[in-house]
PDB file of C-alpha atoms and ligand atoms in Angstrom:
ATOM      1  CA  UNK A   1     -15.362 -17.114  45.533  1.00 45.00           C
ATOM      2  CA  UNK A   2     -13.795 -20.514  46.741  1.00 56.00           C
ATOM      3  CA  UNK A   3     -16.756 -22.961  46.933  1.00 72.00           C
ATOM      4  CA  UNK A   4     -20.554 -21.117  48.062  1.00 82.00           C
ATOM      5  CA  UNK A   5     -22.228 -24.528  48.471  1.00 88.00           C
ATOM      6  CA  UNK A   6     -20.419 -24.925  51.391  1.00 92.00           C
ATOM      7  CA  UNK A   7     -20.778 -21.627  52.984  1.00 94.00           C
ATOM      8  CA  UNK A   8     -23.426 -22.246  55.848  1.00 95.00           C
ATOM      9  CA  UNK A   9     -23.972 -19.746  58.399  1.00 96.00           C
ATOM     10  CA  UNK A  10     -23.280 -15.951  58.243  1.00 98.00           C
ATOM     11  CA  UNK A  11     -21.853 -14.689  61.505  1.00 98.00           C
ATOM     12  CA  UNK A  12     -20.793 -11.608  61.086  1.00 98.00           C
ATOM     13  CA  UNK A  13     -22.304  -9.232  57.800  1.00 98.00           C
ATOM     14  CA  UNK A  14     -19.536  -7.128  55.726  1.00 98.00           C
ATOM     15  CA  UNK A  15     -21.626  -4.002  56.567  1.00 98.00           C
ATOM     16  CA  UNK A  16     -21.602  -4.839  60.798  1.00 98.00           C
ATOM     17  CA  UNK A  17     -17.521  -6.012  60.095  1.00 98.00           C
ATOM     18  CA  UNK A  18     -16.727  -2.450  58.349  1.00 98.00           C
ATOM     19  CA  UNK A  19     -18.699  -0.944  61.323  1.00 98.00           C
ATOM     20  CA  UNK A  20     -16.939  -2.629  64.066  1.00 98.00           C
ATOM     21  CA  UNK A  21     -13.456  -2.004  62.301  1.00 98.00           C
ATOM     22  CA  UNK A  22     -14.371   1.653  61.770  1.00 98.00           C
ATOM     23  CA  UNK A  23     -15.430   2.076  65.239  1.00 98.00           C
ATOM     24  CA  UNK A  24     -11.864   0.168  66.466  1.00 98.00           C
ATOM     25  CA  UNK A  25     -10.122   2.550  64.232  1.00 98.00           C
ATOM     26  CA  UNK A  26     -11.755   6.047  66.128  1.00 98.00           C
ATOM     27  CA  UNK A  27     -10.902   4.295  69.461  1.00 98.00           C
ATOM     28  CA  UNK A  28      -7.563   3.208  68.528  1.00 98.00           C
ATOM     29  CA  UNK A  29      -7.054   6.852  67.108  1.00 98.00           C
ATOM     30  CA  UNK A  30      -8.249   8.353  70.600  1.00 98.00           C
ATOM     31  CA  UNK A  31      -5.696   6.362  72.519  1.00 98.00           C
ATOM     32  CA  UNK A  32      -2.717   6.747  70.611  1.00 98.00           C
ATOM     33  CA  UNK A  33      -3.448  10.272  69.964  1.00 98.00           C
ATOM     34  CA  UNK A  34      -0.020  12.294  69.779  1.00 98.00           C
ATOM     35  CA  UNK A  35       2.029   8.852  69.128  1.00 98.00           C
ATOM     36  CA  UNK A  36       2.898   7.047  66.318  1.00 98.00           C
ATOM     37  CA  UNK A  37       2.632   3.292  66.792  1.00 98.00           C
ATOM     38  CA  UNK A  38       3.620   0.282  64.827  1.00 98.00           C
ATOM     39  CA  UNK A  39       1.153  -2.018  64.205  1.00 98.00           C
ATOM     40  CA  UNK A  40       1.945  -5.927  63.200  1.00 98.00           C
ATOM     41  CA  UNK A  41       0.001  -7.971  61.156  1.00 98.00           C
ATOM     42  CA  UNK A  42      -0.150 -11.170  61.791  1.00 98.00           C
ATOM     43  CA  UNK A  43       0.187 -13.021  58.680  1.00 98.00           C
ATOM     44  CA  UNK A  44      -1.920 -14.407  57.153  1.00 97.00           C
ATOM     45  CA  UNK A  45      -5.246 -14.641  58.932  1.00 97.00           C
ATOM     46  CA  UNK A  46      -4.681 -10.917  59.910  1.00 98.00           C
ATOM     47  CA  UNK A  47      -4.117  -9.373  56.216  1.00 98.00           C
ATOM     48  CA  UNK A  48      -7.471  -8.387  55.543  1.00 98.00           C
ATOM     49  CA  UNK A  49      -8.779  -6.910  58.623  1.00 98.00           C
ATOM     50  CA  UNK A  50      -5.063  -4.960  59.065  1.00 98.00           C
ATOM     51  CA  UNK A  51      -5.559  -3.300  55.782  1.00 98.00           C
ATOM     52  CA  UNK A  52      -9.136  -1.789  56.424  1.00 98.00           C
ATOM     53  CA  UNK A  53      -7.812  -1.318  60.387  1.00 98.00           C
ATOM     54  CA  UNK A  54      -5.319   1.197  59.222  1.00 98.00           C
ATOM     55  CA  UNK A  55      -7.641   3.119  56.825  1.00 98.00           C
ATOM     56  CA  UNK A  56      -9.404   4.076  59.807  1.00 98.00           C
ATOM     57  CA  UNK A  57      -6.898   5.001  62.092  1.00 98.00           C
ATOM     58  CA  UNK A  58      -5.772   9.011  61.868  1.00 98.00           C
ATOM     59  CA  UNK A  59      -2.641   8.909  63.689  1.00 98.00           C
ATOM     60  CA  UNK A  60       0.420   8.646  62.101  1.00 98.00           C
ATOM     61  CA  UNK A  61       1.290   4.680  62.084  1.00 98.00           C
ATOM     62  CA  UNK A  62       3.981   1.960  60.736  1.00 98.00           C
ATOM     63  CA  UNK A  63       3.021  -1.253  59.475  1.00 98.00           C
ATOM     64  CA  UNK A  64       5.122  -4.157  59.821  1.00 98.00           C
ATOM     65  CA  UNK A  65       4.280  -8.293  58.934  1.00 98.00           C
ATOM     66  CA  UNK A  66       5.040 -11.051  60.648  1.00 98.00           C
ATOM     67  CA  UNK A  67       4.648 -14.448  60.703  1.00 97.00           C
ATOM     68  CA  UNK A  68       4.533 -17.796  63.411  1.00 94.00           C
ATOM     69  CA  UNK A  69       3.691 -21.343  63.108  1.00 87.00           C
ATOM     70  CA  UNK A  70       0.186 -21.960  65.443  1.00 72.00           C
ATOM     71  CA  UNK A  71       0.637 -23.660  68.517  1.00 61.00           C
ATOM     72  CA  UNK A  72      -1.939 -25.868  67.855  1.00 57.00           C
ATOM     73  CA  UNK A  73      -0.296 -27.096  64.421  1.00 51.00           C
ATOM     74  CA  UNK A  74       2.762 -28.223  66.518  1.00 48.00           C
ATOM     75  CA  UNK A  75       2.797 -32.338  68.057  1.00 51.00           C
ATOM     76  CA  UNK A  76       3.439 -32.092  71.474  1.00 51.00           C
ATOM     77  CA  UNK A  77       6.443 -29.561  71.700  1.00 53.00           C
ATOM     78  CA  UNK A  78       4.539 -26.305  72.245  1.00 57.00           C
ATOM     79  CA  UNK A  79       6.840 -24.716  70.323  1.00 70.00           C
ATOM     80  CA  UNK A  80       6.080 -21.559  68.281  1.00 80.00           C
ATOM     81  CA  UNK A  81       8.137 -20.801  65.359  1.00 89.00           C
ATOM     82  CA  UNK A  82       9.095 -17.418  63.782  1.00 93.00           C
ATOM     83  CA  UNK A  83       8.603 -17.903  60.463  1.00 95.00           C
ATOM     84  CA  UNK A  84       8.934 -14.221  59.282  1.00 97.00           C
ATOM     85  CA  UNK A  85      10.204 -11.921  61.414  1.00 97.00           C
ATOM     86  CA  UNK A  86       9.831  -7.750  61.771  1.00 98.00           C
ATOM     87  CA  UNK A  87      11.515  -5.777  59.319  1.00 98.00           C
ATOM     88  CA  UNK A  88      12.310  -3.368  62.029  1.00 98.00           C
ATOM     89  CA  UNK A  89      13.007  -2.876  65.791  1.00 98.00           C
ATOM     90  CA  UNK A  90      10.282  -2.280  67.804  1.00 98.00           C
ATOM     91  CA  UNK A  91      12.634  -0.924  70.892  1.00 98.00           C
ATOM     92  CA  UNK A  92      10.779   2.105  72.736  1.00 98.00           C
ATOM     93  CA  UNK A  93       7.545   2.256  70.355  1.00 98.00           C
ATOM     94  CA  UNK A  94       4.013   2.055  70.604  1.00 98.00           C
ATOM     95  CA  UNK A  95       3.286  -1.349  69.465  1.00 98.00           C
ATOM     96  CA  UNK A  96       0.125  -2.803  68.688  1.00 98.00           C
ATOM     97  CA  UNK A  97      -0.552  -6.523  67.526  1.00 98.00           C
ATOM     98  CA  UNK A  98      -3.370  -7.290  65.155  1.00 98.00           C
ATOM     99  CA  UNK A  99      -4.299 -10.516  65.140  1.00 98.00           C
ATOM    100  CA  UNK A 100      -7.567 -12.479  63.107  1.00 98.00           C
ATOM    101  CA  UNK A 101      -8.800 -14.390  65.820  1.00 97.00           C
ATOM    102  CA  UNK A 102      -7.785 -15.526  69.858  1.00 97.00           C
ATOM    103  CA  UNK A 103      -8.716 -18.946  70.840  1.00 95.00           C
ATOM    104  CA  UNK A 104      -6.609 -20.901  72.976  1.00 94.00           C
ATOM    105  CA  UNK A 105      -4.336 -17.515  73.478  1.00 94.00           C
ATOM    106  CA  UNK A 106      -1.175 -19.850  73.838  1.00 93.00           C
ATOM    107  CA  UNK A 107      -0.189 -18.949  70.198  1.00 91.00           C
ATOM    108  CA  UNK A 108      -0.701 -15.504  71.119  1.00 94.00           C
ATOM    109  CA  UNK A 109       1.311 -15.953  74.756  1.00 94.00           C
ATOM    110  CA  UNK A 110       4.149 -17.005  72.981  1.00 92.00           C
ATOM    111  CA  UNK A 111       4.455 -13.865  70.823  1.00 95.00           C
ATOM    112  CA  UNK A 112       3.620 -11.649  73.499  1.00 96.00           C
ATOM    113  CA  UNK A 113       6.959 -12.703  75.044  1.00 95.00           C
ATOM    114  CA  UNK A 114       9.129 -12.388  72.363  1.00 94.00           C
ATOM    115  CA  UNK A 115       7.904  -9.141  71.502  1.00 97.00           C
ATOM    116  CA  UNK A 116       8.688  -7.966  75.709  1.00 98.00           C
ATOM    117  CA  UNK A 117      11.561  -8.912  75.058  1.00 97.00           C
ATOM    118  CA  UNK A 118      12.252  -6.678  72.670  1.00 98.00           C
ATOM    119  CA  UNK A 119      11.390  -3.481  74.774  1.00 98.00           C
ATOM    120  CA  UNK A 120       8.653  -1.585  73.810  1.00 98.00           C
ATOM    121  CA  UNK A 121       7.777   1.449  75.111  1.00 98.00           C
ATOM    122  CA  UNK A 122       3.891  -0.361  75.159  1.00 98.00           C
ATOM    123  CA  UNK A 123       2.646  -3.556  74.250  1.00 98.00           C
ATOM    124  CA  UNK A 124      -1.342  -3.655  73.314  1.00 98.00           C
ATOM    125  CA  UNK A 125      -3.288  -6.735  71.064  1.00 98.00           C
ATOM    126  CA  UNK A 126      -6.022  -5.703  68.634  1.00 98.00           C
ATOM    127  CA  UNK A 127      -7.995  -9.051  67.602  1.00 98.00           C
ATOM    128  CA  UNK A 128     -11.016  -9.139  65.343  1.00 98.00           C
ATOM    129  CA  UNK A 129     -12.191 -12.310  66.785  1.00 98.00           C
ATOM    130  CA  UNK A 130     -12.322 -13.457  70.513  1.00 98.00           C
ATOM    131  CA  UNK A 131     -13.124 -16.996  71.089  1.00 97.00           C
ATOM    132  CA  UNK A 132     -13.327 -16.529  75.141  1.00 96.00           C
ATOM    133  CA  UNK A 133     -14.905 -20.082  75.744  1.00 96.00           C
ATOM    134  CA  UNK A 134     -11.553 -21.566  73.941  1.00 96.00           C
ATOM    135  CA  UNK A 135      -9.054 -19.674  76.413  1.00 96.00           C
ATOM    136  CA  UNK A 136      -6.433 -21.274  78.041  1.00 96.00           C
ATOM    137  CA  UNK A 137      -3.773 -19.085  78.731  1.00 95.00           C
ATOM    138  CA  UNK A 138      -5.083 -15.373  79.706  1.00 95.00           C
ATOM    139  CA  UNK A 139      -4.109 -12.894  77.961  1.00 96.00           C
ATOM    140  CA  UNK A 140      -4.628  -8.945  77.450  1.00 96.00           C
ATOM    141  CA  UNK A 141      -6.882  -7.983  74.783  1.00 98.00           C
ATOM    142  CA  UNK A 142      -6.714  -3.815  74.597  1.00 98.00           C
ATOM    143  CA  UNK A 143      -9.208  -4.633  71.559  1.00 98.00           C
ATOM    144  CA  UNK A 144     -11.904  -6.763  69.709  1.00 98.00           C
ATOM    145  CA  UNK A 145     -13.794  -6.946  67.376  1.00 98.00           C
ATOM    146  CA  UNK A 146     -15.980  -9.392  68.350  1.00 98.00           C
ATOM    147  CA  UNK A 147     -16.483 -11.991  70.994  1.00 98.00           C
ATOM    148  CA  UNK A 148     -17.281 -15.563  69.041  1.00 96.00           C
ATOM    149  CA  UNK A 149     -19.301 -18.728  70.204  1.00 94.00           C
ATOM    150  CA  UNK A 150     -17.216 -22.169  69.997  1.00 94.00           C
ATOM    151  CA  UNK A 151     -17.486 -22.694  65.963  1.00 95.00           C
ATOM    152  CA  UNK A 152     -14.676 -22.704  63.377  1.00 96.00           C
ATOM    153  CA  UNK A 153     -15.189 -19.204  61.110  1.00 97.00           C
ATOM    154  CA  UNK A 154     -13.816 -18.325  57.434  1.00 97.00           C
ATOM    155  CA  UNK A 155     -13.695 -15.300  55.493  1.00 98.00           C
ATOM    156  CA  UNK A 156     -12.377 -11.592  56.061  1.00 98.00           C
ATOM    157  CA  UNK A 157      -8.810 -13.034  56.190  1.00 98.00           C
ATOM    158  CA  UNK A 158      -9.375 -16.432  57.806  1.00 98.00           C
ATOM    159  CA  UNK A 159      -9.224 -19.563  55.769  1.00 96.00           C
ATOM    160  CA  UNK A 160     -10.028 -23.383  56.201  1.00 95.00           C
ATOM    161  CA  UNK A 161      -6.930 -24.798  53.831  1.00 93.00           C
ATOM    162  CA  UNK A 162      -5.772 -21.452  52.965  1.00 95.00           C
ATOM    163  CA  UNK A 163      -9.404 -20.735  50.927  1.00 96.00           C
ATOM    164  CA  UNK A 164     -12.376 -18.407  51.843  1.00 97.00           C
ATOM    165  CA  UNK A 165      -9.724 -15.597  52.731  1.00 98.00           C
ATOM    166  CA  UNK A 166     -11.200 -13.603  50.236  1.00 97.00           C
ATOM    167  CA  UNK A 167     -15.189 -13.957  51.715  1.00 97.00           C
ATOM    168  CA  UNK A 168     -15.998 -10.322  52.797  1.00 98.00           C
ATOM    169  CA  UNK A 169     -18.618 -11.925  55.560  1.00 98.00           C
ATOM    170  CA  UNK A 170     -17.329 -13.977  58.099  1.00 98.00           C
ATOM    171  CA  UNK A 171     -19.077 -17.377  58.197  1.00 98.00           C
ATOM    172  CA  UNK A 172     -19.191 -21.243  59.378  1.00 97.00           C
ATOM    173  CA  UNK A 173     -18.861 -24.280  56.863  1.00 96.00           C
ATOM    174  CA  UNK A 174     -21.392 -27.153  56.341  1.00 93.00           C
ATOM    175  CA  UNK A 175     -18.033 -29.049  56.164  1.00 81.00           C
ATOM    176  CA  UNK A 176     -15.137 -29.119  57.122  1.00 76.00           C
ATOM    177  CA  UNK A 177     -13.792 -32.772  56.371  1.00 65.00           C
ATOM    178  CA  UNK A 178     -12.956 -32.297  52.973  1.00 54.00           C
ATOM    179  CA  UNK A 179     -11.073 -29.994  50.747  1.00 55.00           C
ATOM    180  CA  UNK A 180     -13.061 -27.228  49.213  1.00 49.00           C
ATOM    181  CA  UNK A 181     -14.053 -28.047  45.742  1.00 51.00           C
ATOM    182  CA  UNK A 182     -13.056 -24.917  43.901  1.00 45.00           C
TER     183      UNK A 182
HETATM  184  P1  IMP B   1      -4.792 -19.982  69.521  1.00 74.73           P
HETATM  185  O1  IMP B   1      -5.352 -18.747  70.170  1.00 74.73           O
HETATM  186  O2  IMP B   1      -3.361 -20.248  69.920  1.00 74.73           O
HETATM  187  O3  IMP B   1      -5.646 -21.177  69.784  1.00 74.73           O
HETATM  188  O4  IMP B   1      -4.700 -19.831  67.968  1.00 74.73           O
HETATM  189  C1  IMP B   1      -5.429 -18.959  67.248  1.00 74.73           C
HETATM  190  C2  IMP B   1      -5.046 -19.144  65.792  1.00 74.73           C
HETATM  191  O5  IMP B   1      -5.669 -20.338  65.274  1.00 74.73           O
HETATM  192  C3  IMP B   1      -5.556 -18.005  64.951  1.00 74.73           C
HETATM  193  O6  IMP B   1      -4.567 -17.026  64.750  1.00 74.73           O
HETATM  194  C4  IMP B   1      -5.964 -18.684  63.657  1.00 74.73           C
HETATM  195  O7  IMP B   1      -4.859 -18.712  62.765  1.00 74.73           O
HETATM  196  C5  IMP B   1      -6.301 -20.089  64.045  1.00 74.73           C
HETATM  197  N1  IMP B   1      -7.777 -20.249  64.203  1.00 74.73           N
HETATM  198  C6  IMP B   1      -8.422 -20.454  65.366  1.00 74.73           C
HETATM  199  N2  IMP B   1      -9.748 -20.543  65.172  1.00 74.73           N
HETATM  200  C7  IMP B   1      -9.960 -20.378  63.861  1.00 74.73           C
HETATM  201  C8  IMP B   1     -11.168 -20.345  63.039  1.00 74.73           C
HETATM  202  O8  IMP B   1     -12.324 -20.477  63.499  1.00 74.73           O
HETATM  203  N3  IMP B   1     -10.975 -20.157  61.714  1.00 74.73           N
HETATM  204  C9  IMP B   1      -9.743 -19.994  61.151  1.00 74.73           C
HETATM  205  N4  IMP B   1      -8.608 -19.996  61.889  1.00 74.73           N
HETATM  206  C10 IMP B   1      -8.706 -20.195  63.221  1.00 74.73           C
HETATM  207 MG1   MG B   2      -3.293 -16.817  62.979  1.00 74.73          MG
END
């Protein structure tokens, strides 16, 4: 486990995280009963919460991966970048996007139009995190996990520096000025 001592808070238990996903799963499996959708994981943050996601689900699925730069990572540009695409077309499906966590939305804004653009027969976003207070650009969420106060979270796919991905809790850090000593 990347560096307990700085592990501070505990948000969200494992056992109340595989609840919530479990009950997202029997909802998600309600809606799309009779369809077979493709879900996309949003790499990385997403990984972890995609793979138990799809365990509960009983409908016949796809899974496909992809990858963008964050908004927020970019200077002034606002540019989002694709960097890994789908591996196949999404043109009439059921699509849903999984994502780790909404803040601002505008990272999420961009991909919703590119996917549109693509023609899907629906378009739906599964997040396990909602930071509402964050929000600047509105935008649909068919599903979520749950709704999160104005603090920066790790674990259960999220990282700070690419660590604490592998945390099964999701929690804050004491810091978050310095690397994690491993
Ligand atoms: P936004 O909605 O465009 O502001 O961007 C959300 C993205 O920022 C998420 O997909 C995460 O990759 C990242 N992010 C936002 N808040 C957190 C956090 O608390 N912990 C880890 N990553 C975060
Ligand atoms: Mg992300």
């Amino acid at each position: 486990m990347s560096a307990p001592e700085n592990i501070g808070e505990v948000l969200f238990s494992a056992e109340r995280i595989q609840d919530r996903v479990r009950e997202l799963g029997d909802t998600i499996s309600k809606d799309y009963k009779g369809t077979d959708p493709v879900l996309i994981c949003m790499l990385r943050g997403a990984a972890i919460f995609t793979g138990d996601l799809v365990r509960s689900i009983s409908v016949p699925l796809t899974l496909d991966f992809m990858a963008i730069s964050n908004y927020t990572s970019g200077e002034s540009s606002g540019a989002v970048k694709i960097l890994k695409d789908l591996e196949e077309s999404i043109e009439a499906r059921e699509v849903i996007v999984v994502e780790d966590i909404v803040a601002t939305g505008l990272t999420l804004s961009y991909l919703l139009r590119s996917l549109q653009a693509r023609n899907p027969a629906s378009l739906k976003v599964c997040t396990l995190l909602d930071r509402v207070v964050a929000r600047i650009i509105d935008v649909p969420l068919a599903y979520r996990g749950f709704e999160l106060p104005d603090v920066f979270v790790v674990g259960y796919g999220l990282d700070f520096q690419q660590h604490y991905r592998n945390l099964p809790f999701i929690c804050t850090l004491k810091s978050e000025t310095r690397a994690p000593e491993l």
